[in-house]
Short mmCIF file of C-alpha atoms and ligand atoms in Angstrom, two decimals:
data_model
loop_
_atom_site.label_atom_id
_atom_site.label_comp_id
_atom_site.label_asym_id
_atom_site.label_seq_id
_atom_site.Cartn_x
_atom_site.Cartn_y
_atom_site.Cartn_z
CA MET A 455 0.00 0.00 0.00
CA SER A 456 1.53 3.33 -0.99
CA PHE A 457 1.05 6.41 1.16
CA ASP A 458 1.96 10.08 1.18
CA LEU A 459 2.29 11.64 4.61
CA VAL A 460 2.12 15.41 4.38
CA LEU A 461 3.51 17.02 7.49
CA PHE A 462 2.21 20.57 7.93
CA GLY A 463 4.57 22.18 10.43
CA GLY A 464 7.33 20.07 8.91
CA THR A 465 10.05 22.36 10.29
CA GLY A 466 8.37 22.82 13.68
CA ASP A 467 9.27 21.58 17.11
CA LEU A 468 6.95 18.57 17.11
CA ALA A 469 8.22 17.37 13.74
CA TRP A 470 11.84 17.52 14.89
CA ARG A 471 11.38 16.18 18.39
CA LYS A 472 8.74 13.50 17.99
CA LEU A 473 7.42 12.81 14.51
CA MET A 474 10.59 12.37 12.45
CA PRO A 475 12.28 10.20 15.13
CA ALA A 476 9.08 8.10 15.35
CA LEU A 477 8.84 7.74 11.58
CA PHE A 478 12.47 6.72 11.47
CA GLN A 479 11.91 4.07 14.16
CA ALA A 480 8.97 2.68 12.18
CA PHE A 481 11.19 2.62 9.11
CA ARG A 482 14.01 0.92 11.01
CA HIS A 483 11.64 -1.70 12.43
CA GLY A 484 10.37 -2.39 8.92
CA SER A 485 6.81 -1.48 9.93
CA LEU A 486 6.39 1.50 7.64
CA PRO A 487 4.59 0.18 4.55
CA GLU A 488 6.74 0.08 1.44
CA GLY A 489 6.14 2.77 -1.11
CA GLY A 490 5.71 5.62 1.34
CA ARG A 491 6.68 9.24 1.05
CA ILE A 492 6.96 11.86 3.79
CA ILE A 493 6.52 15.42 2.64
CA GLY A 494 7.46 18.19 5.07
CA VAL A 495 5.54 21.42 4.55
CA GLY A 496 6.80 24.75 5.86
CA ARG A 497 7.28 28.41 5.05
CA ASP A 498 11.04 28.19 4.73
CA ASP A 499 12.57 28.32 1.31
CA LEU A 500 14.19 24.88 1.40
CA SER A 501 14.97 22.38 -1.30
CA GLY A 502 14.30 18.70 -0.61
CA GLU A 503 18.03 18.25 -0.21
CA GLN A 504 18.31 21.05 2.36
CA TYR A 505 15.35 19.66 4.30
CA ARG A 506 16.94 16.21 4.44
CA SER A 507 20.21 17.73 5.69
CA LEU A 508 18.37 19.66 8.40
CA ILE A 509 16.64 16.50 9.57
CA GLN A 510 19.89 14.57 9.55
CA ALA A 511 21.47 17.27 11.72
CA ARG A 512 18.54 17.12 14.17
CA PHE A 513 19.01 13.37 14.59
CA ASP A 514 22.29 14.18 16.39
CA LYS A 515 20.11 15.25 19.35
CA VAL A 516 18.21 11.96 19.48
CA ASP A 517 19.25 9.19 21.95
CA LEU A 518 22.16 7.22 20.56
CA ALA A 519 20.18 3.99 20.33
CA LYS A 520 17.54 5.73 18.22
CA ARG A 521 19.95 7.59 15.96
CA PRO A 522 20.36 6.39 12.37
CA SER A 523 23.74 5.41 10.98
CA ALA A 524 24.77 7.30 7.81
CA GLU A 525 23.68 4.34 5.71
CA GLU A 526 20.31 4.04 7.48
CA PHE A 527 19.67 7.76 7.13
CA ALA A 528 20.45 7.64 3.42
CA ARG A 529 17.77 4.96 2.96
CA PHE A 530 15.26 6.83 5.15
CA ALA A 531 16.04 10.12 3.39
CA ALA A 532 14.89 8.60 0.11
CA LEU A 533 11.33 8.90 1.49
CA LEU A 534 11.64 12.57 2.46
CA ASP A 535 10.72 15.60 0.46
CA PHE A 536 9.79 19.21 1.15
CA VAL A 537 7.13 21.54 -0.22
CA ARG A 538 7.26 25.21 0.61
CA MET A 539 3.84 26.63 1.43
CA ASP A 540 2.23 29.73 2.81
CA LEU A 541 -0.82 28.13 4.41
CA SER A 542 -3.02 31.14 3.69
CA LYS A 543 -2.38 31.06 -0.09
CA PRO A 544 -4.76 28.95 -2.23
CA GLU A 545 -2.18 28.65 -5.02
CA ASP A 546 0.23 26.87 -2.68
CA TYR A 547 -2.37 24.13 -2.12
CA ILE A 548 -2.67 23.70 -5.87
CA HIS A 549 1.09 23.27 -5.94
CA LEU A 550 0.78 20.61 -3.20
CA ALA A 551 -2.06 18.90 -5.09
CA ASN A 552 0.17 18.68 -8.17
CA ALA A 553 3.00 17.21 -6.12
CA LEU A 554 0.62 14.57 -4.75
CA GLN A 555 -1.10 13.82 -8.05
CA SER A 556 2.20 12.80 -9.61
CA ARG A 557 2.11 9.62 -7.52
CA ASN A 558 -1.54 9.11 -6.76
CA ALA A 559 -0.83 7.17 -3.55
CA ASP A 560 -3.43 4.81 -2.04
CA THR A 561 -3.56 6.86 1.16
CA VAL A 562 -2.79 10.50 1.79
CA VAL A 563 -2.29 11.55 5.39
CA MET A 564 -2.49 15.26 6.18
CA TYR A 565 -0.80 15.73 9.56
CA LEU A 566 -1.56 19.16 11.03
CA ALA A 567 1.34 19.74 13.42
CA THR A 568 0.69 23.48 13.27
CA ALA A 569 -0.82 26.07 15.58
CA PRO A 570 -4.52 25.17 16.06
CA SER A 571 -5.46 28.65 14.83
CA LEU A 572 -4.50 27.37 11.35
CA PHE A 573 -6.64 24.21 11.40
CA THR A 574 -9.71 25.86 9.95
CA THR A 575 -7.82 27.57 7.13
CA VAL A 576 -5.91 24.43 6.22
CA CYS A 577 -9.08 22.32 6.08
CA GLU A 578 -10.89 24.89 3.94
CA GLN A 579 -7.97 25.24 1.58
CA LEU A 580 -7.43 21.49 1.29
CA ALA A 581 -11.06 21.16 0.29
CA ALA A 582 -10.82 24.05 -2.18
CA ALA A 583 -7.86 22.29 -3.82
CA LYS A 584 -9.93 19.04 -3.88
CA LEU A 585 -7.50 17.37 -1.53
CA ASN A 586 -10.26 16.02 0.74
CA THR A 587 -10.77 12.81 -1.20
CA PRO A 588 -12.03 9.58 0.41
CA HIS A 589 -8.36 8.45 0.47
CA THR A 590 -7.37 11.36 2.68
CA ARG A 591 -6.93 11.11 6.44
CA ILE A 592 -6.44 14.15 8.56
CA VAL A 593 -4.46 14.14 11.80
CA LEU A 594 -5.04 16.91 14.32
CA GLU A 595 -2.56 17.57 17.10
CA LYS A 596 -3.62 18.93 20.44
CA PRO A 597 -4.47 21.48 21.67
CA LEU A 598 -7.70 21.34 19.72
CA GLY A 599 -9.05 24.69 20.75
CA HIS A 600 -8.83 26.74 23.86
CA ASP A 601 -12.25 26.05 25.31
CA LEU A 602 -15.48 24.28 24.38
CA ALA A 603 -16.58 26.92 21.87
CA SER A 604 -13.27 27.01 19.96
CA ASN A 605 -13.05 23.21 20.03
CA ARG A 606 -16.54 22.95 18.58
CA ALA A 607 -15.72 25.50 15.91
CA ILE A 608 -12.69 23.47 14.79
CA ASN A 609 -14.64 20.21 14.81
CA HIS A 610 -17.46 21.86 12.91
CA THR A 611 -15.13 23.02 10.13
CA VAL A 612 -13.31 19.71 9.94
CA ARG A 613 -16.62 17.86 9.62
CA ARG A 614 -17.71 20.09 6.75
CA PHE A 615 -14.93 18.60 4.64
CA PHE A 616 -14.03 15.26 6.19
CA ASP A 617 -16.06 12.36 7.50
CA GLU A 618 -15.46 11.61 11.22
CA LYS A 619 -13.86 8.30 10.12
CA GLN A 620 -11.17 10.28 8.31
CA VAL A 621 -10.26 12.37 11.36
CA PHE A 622 -7.48 11.22 13.69
CA ARG A 623 -7.30 13.40 16.83
CA ILE A 624 -4.05 12.66 18.59
CA ASP A 625 -3.64 12.23 22.30
CA HIS A 626 -0.20 10.68 22.41
CA TYR A 627 -0.84 9.23 25.89
CA LEU A 628 -3.18 6.72 24.26
CA GLY A 629 -0.24 5.53 22.17
CA LYS A 630 1.93 4.77 25.19
CA PRO A 631 2.53 1.03 25.59
CA ALA A 632 1.44 1.17 29.23
CA VAL A 633 -1.99 2.50 28.26
CA GLN A 634 -2.48 -0.29 25.75
CA ASN A 635 -1.42 -2.69 28.46
CA LEU A 636 -4.01 -1.19 30.75
CA PHE A 637 -6.67 -2.13 28.18
CA ALA A 638 -5.08 -5.59 27.95
CA LEU A 639 -5.02 -5.95 31.74
CA ARG A 640 -8.65 -4.93 32.10
CA PHE A 641 -10.24 -6.53 29.07
CA GLY A 642 -7.90 -9.40 28.20
CA ASN A 643 -7.82 -10.89 31.70
CA ALA A 644 -10.70 -11.92 33.92
CA LEU A 645 -8.78 -11.58 37.18
CA PHE A 646 -9.36 -7.94 38.04
CA GLU A 647 -12.80 -7.32 36.57
CA PRO A 648 -14.77 -8.57 39.62
CA LEU A 649 -12.64 -6.33 41.85
CA TRP A 650 -12.78 -3.31 39.58
CA ARG A 651 -15.58 -1.47 41.38
CA ARG A 652 -16.61 0.55 44.38
CA GLU A 653 -17.03 -2.45 46.66
CA HIS A 654 -13.30 -3.25 46.45
CA ILE A 655 -11.54 -0.07 45.42
CA ALA A 656 -11.03 2.77 47.90
CA ASN A 657 -9.58 5.38 45.57
CA ILE A 658 -7.65 5.85 42.34
CA GLN A 659 -4.77 8.26 41.82
CA ILE A 660 -3.44 9.44 38.47
CA THR A 661 -0.12 11.26 38.53
CA ILE A 662 1.73 12.77 35.59
CA SER A 663 4.74 14.67 36.84
CA GLU A 664 7.52 16.28 34.86
CA ASP A 665 10.80 17.68 36.13
CA LEU A 666 11.16 19.91 33.07
CA GLY A 667 9.85 23.47 33.16
CA VAL A 668 8.15 25.17 30.24
CA GLU A 669 11.47 25.23 28.33
CA LYS A 670 11.19 27.50 25.30
CA ARG A 671 7.41 27.30 25.21
CA GLY A 672 6.76 30.09 27.74
CA ALA A 673 4.63 32.16 25.35
CA PHE A 674 2.51 29.14 24.35
CA TYR A 675 2.18 27.99 27.94
CA GLU A 676 1.00 31.43 29.09
CA THR A 677 -2.20 30.95 27.12
CA THR A 678 -2.49 27.25 27.90
CA GLY A 679 -1.57 26.16 31.43
CA ALA A 680 -1.58 22.68 32.90
CA LEU A 681 -5.38 22.27 32.87
CA ARG A 682 -5.64 22.67 29.09
CA ASP A 683 -2.23 21.15 28.34
CA MET A 684 -2.49 17.97 30.41
CA VAL A 685 -5.78 17.52 32.30
CA GLN A 686 -8.36 18.13 29.53
CA ASN A 687 -6.71 15.47 27.39
CA HIS A 688 -4.00 13.15 28.74
CA ALA A 689 -5.19 12.83 32.35
CA LEU A 690 -8.87 12.47 31.41
CA GLN A 691 -8.06 9.85 28.79
CA LEU A 692 -6.21 7.86 31.48
CA LEU A 693 -9.20 8.25 33.77
CA CYS A 694 -11.44 6.91 30.99
CA ALA A 695 -9.17 3.92 30.41
CA ILE A 696 -9.37 3.08 34.11
CA GLY A 697 -13.05 3.83 34.62
CA MET A 698 -14.78 2.71 31.41
CA GLU A 699 -17.02 -0.33 31.09
CA PRO A 700 -15.75 -3.24 28.98
CA PRO A 701 -16.55 -2.33 25.35
CA ILE A 702 -18.64 -4.80 23.36
CA ASN A 703 -15.76 -5.36 20.92
CA SER A 704 -12.44 -3.81 20.03
CA HIS A 705 -13.76 -1.51 17.31
CA ALA A 706 -12.89 2.16 17.62
CA ASP A 707 -16.44 3.34 18.18
CA ALA A 708 -17.21 0.66 20.76
CA ILE A 709 -14.20 1.85 22.78
CA ARG A 710 -14.95 5.50 22.27
CA ASP A 711 -18.61 5.08 23.22
CA GLU A 712 -17.52 3.72 26.61
CA LYS A 713 -14.97 6.48 27.18
CA LEU A 714 -17.61 9.05 26.34
CA LYS A 715 -19.94 7.58 28.96
CA VAL A 716 -17.24 8.04 31.61
CA LEU A 717 -16.75 11.67 30.65
CA ARG A 718 -20.50 12.24 30.78
CA SER A 719 -20.66 10.64 34.23
CA LEU A 720 -18.02 12.86 35.83
CA LYS A 721 -19.52 14.61 38.80
CA PRO A 722 -20.54 18.15 37.84
CA TRP A 723 -18.67 20.96 39.60
CA THR A 724 -20.32 23.06 42.28
CA GLN A 725 -19.04 26.28 43.81
CA GLU A 726 -17.98 24.26 46.84
CA SER A 727 -16.14 21.53 44.95
CA LEU A 728 -14.39 24.09 42.74
CA THR A 729 -12.98 25.67 45.88
CA GLN A 730 -12.17 22.49 47.79
CA ASP A 731 -11.41 19.84 45.20
CA VAL A 732 -9.17 21.70 42.76
CA VAL A 733 -5.69 23.00 43.50
CA ARG A 734 -3.96 25.38 41.13
CA GLY A 735 -0.19 25.73 41.53
CA GLN A 736 2.72 27.49 39.90
CA TYR A 737 6.41 26.71 40.33
CA ALA A 738 8.71 29.12 42.08
CA SER A 739 12.49 28.79 41.83
CA GLY A 740 14.01 25.71 43.39
CA SER A 741 16.41 22.97 42.53
CA ILE A 742 16.19 19.92 40.31
CA ASP A 743 18.92 17.28 40.58
CA GLY A 744 20.98 19.67 42.66
CA ALA A 745 20.87 22.46 40.05
CA LYS A 746 19.09 25.76 40.73
CA VAL A 747 16.23 26.50 38.35
CA PRO A 748 14.19 29.70 37.92
CA GLY A 749 10.53 30.10 38.81
CA TYR A 750 7.83 30.09 36.13
CA ARG A 751 7.45 33.89 36.25
CA GLU A 752 11.12 34.27 35.36
CA GLU A 753 10.90 32.03 32.29
CA LEU A 754 11.31 33.42 28.77
CA GLY A 755 8.04 34.65 27.29
CA VAL A 756 6.21 34.60 30.64
CA ASN A 757 4.50 37.61 32.23
CA PRO A 758 6.29 38.33 35.57
CA GLN A 759 2.84 38.57 37.23
CA SER A 760 1.44 35.54 35.47
CA ASN A 761 -1.27 33.48 37.17
CA THR A 762 -0.99 30.62 34.69
CA GLU A 763 -1.01 27.26 36.45
CA THR A 764 1.86 24.83 36.01
CA PHE A 765 0.29 22.35 38.43
CA VAL A 766 -3.20 21.00 38.95
CA ALA A 767 -4.49 18.52 41.49
CA LEU A 768 -8.14 17.65 41.60
CA ARG A 769 -10.63 15.21 43.02
CA THR A 770 -13.58 13.90 41.12
CA GLU A 771 -15.99 10.97 41.02
CA ILE A 772 -17.57 8.93 38.26
CA ALA A 773 -21.25 9.00 39.12
CA ASN A 774 -22.45 5.55 38.04
CA TRP A 775 -23.19 2.18 39.63
CA ARG A 776 -19.64 0.90 39.33
CA TRP A 777 -17.87 3.90 40.83
CA ALA A 778 -20.28 5.97 42.92
CA GLY A 779 -18.44 7.45 45.88
CA VAL A 780 -14.93 6.36 44.84
CA PRO A 781 -12.62 9.38 44.65
CA PHE A 782 -10.46 9.72 41.54
CA TYR A 783 -7.53 12.05 42.11
CA ILE A 784 -5.59 13.63 39.27
CA ARG A 785 -2.28 15.42 39.74
CA THR A 786 -0.01 16.85 37.08
CA GLY A 787 2.66 19.50 36.99
CA LYS A 788 5.90 20.81 35.64
CA ARG A 789 9.11 21.16 37.67
CA LEU A 790 8.09 18.46 40.10
CA THR A 791 10.45 15.93 41.67
CA GLY A 792 10.93 13.84 38.56
CA ARG A 793 9.50 12.53 35.31
CA ASP A 794 6.99 10.02 36.47
CA ALA A 795 3.56 8.96 35.28
CA HIS A 796 1.60 6.28 37.08
CA ILE A 797 -1.86 5.23 38.13
CA VAL A 798 -2.44 3.78 41.57
CA VAL A 799 -5.48 1.67 42.29
CA ASN A 800 -5.85 1.47 46.08
CA PHE A 801 -7.97 -1.47 47.18
CA ARG A 802 -9.95 -1.49 50.36
CA PRO A 803 -8.37 -3.13 53.41
CA THR A 804 -9.50 -6.56 54.61
CA PRO A 805 -12.82 -6.33 56.44
CA HIS A 806 -11.42 -8.01 59.55
CA ALA A 807 -7.79 -7.95 60.74
CA ILE A 808 -6.17 -11.03 62.27
CA PHE A 809 -2.54 -9.98 61.70
CA ASN A 810 -0.95 -7.08 63.64
CA SER A 811 0.60 -5.22 60.77
CA GLN A 812 -2.42 -5.42 58.55
CA ILE A 813 -4.14 -2.47 60.13
CA GLY A 814 -4.25 0.41 57.70
CA VAL A 815 -2.34 -1.46 54.98
CA ALA A 816 -4.16 -2.54 51.87
CA ASN A 817 -3.44 -3.95 48.46
CA ARG A 818 -2.49 -1.68 45.67
CA LEU A 819 -2.04 -2.04 41.94
CA VAL A 820 0.36 0.42 40.33
CA ILE A 821 0.34 0.93 36.59
CA ASN A 822 3.61 2.62 35.65
CA LEU A 823 3.62 4.59 32.41
CA GLN A 824 7.03 6.21 32.66
CA PRO A 825 9.93 6.35 33.08
CA LYS A 826 9.47 2.58 33.29
CA ASP A 827 6.50 0.81 31.91
CA GLY A 828 5.10 -1.99 34.05
CA LEU A 829 2.78 -3.23 36.75
CA GLU A 830 3.32 -3.64 40.46
CA LEU A 831 0.92 -5.54 42.67
CA HIS A 832 1.46 -4.74 46.33
CA LEU A 833 0.54 -7.52 48.73
CA LEU A 834 1.24 -8.49 52.32
CA ALA A 835 3.28 -11.58 53.15
CA GLN A 836 4.61 -13.46 56.12
CA GLY A 837 8.25 -12.41 56.23
CA GLN A 838 9.31 -13.70 59.65
CA ASN A 839 12.91 -14.95 59.73
CA ASN A 840 14.47 -17.50 62.12
CA ARG A 841 15.77 -14.92 64.55
CA GLN A 842 12.37 -13.28 64.90
CA ALA A 843 10.69 -16.67 65.26
CA LYS A 844 13.10 -17.58 68.10
CA ALA A 845 12.47 -14.32 69.88
CA GLY A 846 8.78 -15.25 69.74
CA ALA A 847 7.83 -12.10 67.86
CA ALA A 848 4.16 -11.78 67.07
CA GLN A 849 3.30 -12.91 63.56
CA ALA A 850 3.64 -9.77 61.47
CA LEU A 851 2.96 -9.26 57.80
CA VAL A 852 5.27 -7.22 55.64
CA PRO A 853 4.54 -5.42 52.39
CA VAL A 854 5.91 -7.19 49.31
CA GLN A 855 5.32 -6.62 45.64
CA LEU A 856 4.96 -8.54 42.41
CA ASP A 857 6.70 -6.66 39.65
CA LEU A 858 6.14 -6.89 35.93
CA ASP A 859 8.64 -4.85 33.98
CA PHE A 860 7.41 -4.74 30.39
CA ASP A 861 10.79 -3.63 29.05
CA LYS A 862 12.42 -6.71 30.55
CA ARG A 863 9.61 -8.95 29.44
CA PHE A 864 9.18 -7.68 25.90
CA GLY A 865 12.49 -5.88 25.30
CA SER A 866 13.07 -2.13 25.39
CA GLU A 867 12.81 -1.84 21.59
CA ARG A 868 9.03 -1.61 21.82
CA VAL A 869 6.89 0.63 19.69
CA GLY A 870 6.87 4.19 21.08
CA ALA A 871 3.71 6.30 21.34
CA TYR A 872 4.11 8.41 18.20
CA GLU A 873 5.40 5.45 16.21
CA ARG A 874 2.31 3.45 17.19
CA LEU A 875 -0.07 6.29 16.38
CA LEU A 876 1.53 7.17 13.04
CA LEU A 877 1.35 3.55 11.95
CA ASP A 878 -2.28 3.42 13.05
CA VAL A 879 -3.13 6.45 10.92
CA ILE A 880 -1.46 4.91 7.88
CA ASP A 881 -3.23 1.58 8.54
CA ASP A 882 -6.57 3.33 9.21
CA ARG A 883 -7.02 2.17 12.83
CA LEU A 884 -8.95 4.70 14.89
CA ASN A 885 -8.97 2.87 18.25
CA LEU A 886 -6.35 5.05 19.89
CA PHE A 887 -7.69 8.38 18.63
CA VAL A 888 -10.18 10.69 20.25
CA ARG A 889 -13.63 11.26 18.76
CA SER A 890 -15.03 14.80 18.61
CA ASP A 891 -17.80 14.14 21.14
CA GLU A 892 -15.29 12.83 23.71
CA GLN A 893 -13.19 15.89 23.25
CA GLU A 894 -16.13 18.25 23.58
CA GLU A 895 -17.30 16.49 26.73
CA ALA A 896 -13.84 16.85 28.27
CA TRP A 897 -13.83 20.57 27.48
CA ARG A 898 -17.33 20.93 28.92
CA TRP A 899 -16.14 19.38 32.17
CA VAL A 900 -12.97 21.48 32.60
CA GLU A 901 -14.61 24.76 31.60
CA PRO A 902 -16.13 25.56 35.03
CA ILE A 903 -12.61 25.25 36.49
CA MET A 904 -11.25 27.70 33.94
CA ASN A 905 -14.09 30.14 34.67
CA HIS A 906 -13.65 29.78 38.40
CA TRP A 907 -9.95 30.63 38.14
CA THR A 908 -10.61 33.65 35.97
CA ASN A 909 -12.70 35.12 38.77
CA ASP A 910 -10.54 33.91 41.63
CA ALA A 911 -8.37 36.69 43.04
CA GLN A 912 -6.25 34.26 45.03
CA GLY A 913 -4.19 33.08 42.06
CA PRO A 914 -2.10 29.91 41.99
CA ARG A 915 -0.37 28.50 45.04
CA MET A 916 3.39 28.60 44.73
CA TYR A 917 5.54 25.49 45.06
CA ALA A 918 9.29 25.12 44.99
CA ALA A 919 10.65 23.59 41.81
CA GLY A 920 11.72 20.04 42.61
CA SER A 921 8.89 19.43 45.11
CA TRP A 922 5.62 17.51 44.75
CA GLY A 923 3.59 20.68 44.27
CA PRO A 924 1.73 22.90 46.75
CA SER A 925 0.90 21.45 50.15
CA ALA A 926 -2.78 22.13 49.39
CA SER A 927 -2.62 19.11 47.08
CA SER A 928 -1.79 16.80 50.02
CA ALA A 929 -4.35 18.58 52.18
CA MET A 930 -7.04 18.00 49.54
CA ILE A 931 -6.55 14.24 49.50
CA ALA A 932 -6.00 14.08 53.27
CA ARG A 933 -9.56 15.37 53.78
CA ASP A 934 -10.75 11.98 52.53
CA GLY A 935 -8.31 10.22 54.88
CA TYR A 936 -5.88 9.27 52.09
CA CYS A 937 -2.46 10.41 50.91
CA TRP A 938 -0.66 10.48 47.58
CA SER A 939 1.12 7.23 46.86
CA GLU A 940 4.65 8.53 47.46
CA GLU A 941 3.63 9.75 50.93
CA SER A 942 2.29 6.40 52.08
C1 LIG B 1256 2.36 17.34 25.81
C2 LIG B 1256 2.33 18.64 26.55
O1 LIG B 1256 1.09 17.05 25.29
O2 LIG B 1256 2.77 16.30 26.69
C3 LIG B 1256 3.69 18.94 27.15
O3 LIG B 1256 1.97 19.69 25.66
C4 LIG B 1256 4.16 17.78 28.00
O4 LIG B 1256 3.65 20.14 27.95
C5 LIG B 1256 4.06 16.47 27.24
O5 LIG B 1256 5.50 18.03 28.37
C6 LIG B 1256 4.33 15.30 28.14
O6 LIG B 1256 4.42 14.14 27.35
P1 LIG B 1256 5.31 12.91 27.82
O7 LIG B 1256 5.04 11.86 26.82
O8 LIG B 1256 6.74 13.40 27.83
O9 LIG B 1256 4.85 12.58 29.20
#
């Protein structure tokens, strides 16, 4: 099957950092279908040759194991080309159409790795140049809008020219191997399903922490913040994967229908819960790995009085029969202690304690997304040694854990998130992409938080870079009698 992948934003940050390395990995693994072509689109006046050289130079910044040798790059480069375009000019789309017509590939993927403000124009112009054929797939990168209204406006335009089945909305967290393993754990095994409910689960915690700050994206982040950047999409998609009902089959719409139901069941916000169950934070200066780092307000492109949040912690519930009353906690932030994403499922303690050490200790399942990808099942075991037995110590249980390290089990050369998602677009698999109604529902749910913050004079709570965020985040969860996993 031949394909043309047109990368709008082909000289942008995402193309350099994520997409080209992912496409190269797919090429190296032999999973990119033969007969493909990757066409970078950008405003720069570059020849194909110059574009290939720029990409080769950027590969020097990629991890050694993922860097092509000169011979490998030469073979990969044979797929790459460049088309210069001003995205507002209709004649440039005609030029693109001519470049594509010369090959007439089976599939044409239009990947919009551009500012979302350009999505509408690009879709309109693609249609005007008759580039919205049934063979076309369109890939939209987040953020898809700034709020519910702008998200709807984008979706509305896209749907004027493309069928929903042609639209691939990326949330790269869904491409992470650990998230696919979460689906496998829940729906490929019978073991946990009977326990996966309010009767057995006390609370669920989703943490996505980063030690990096906003880097060079200060200006972008000023208008975005952690709620729009991480909660509306990545964190809520993880919550859906944990909370959804088993889909009737593995088709994209069956999965997306169930995720949508979770989003629709999220407890609506009230004035009280907006005040008590949401914590907005912003990093002050501090130290990461022993090195001093500036606060958010001192970052390039950031207003020195900025109230933009770099941290969010919140508590919610899924109001349905399976989950009623079980708190779901979400926490995400920049410049925290480390790069770490995990989900903790805390089970309820035994109903009656016969061992001393059992009091207050319960089972826990940890789904690690990064830096390592695996599962930990925390149990209690009899760990008494001979010396303790002689001394007649009371029988005490100790915490132990079963560890499944997916890298060790399956090898570390597994398919990365963007590689997986790009291959899925080319192969026309929508399972790991977000449907418009899911996205709109997620915006609808976060919007009261955004509005509340706009009118809240208090501003974000400061936290030192390198910490776990503002203490209000621990206080929020402590009100329910729980603590974040690293504090237990
Ligand atoms: C992106 C956000 O969607 O996800 C970034 O825009 C964030 O701000 C990134 O750093 C985190 O992704 P990952 O895969 O590194 O956890």
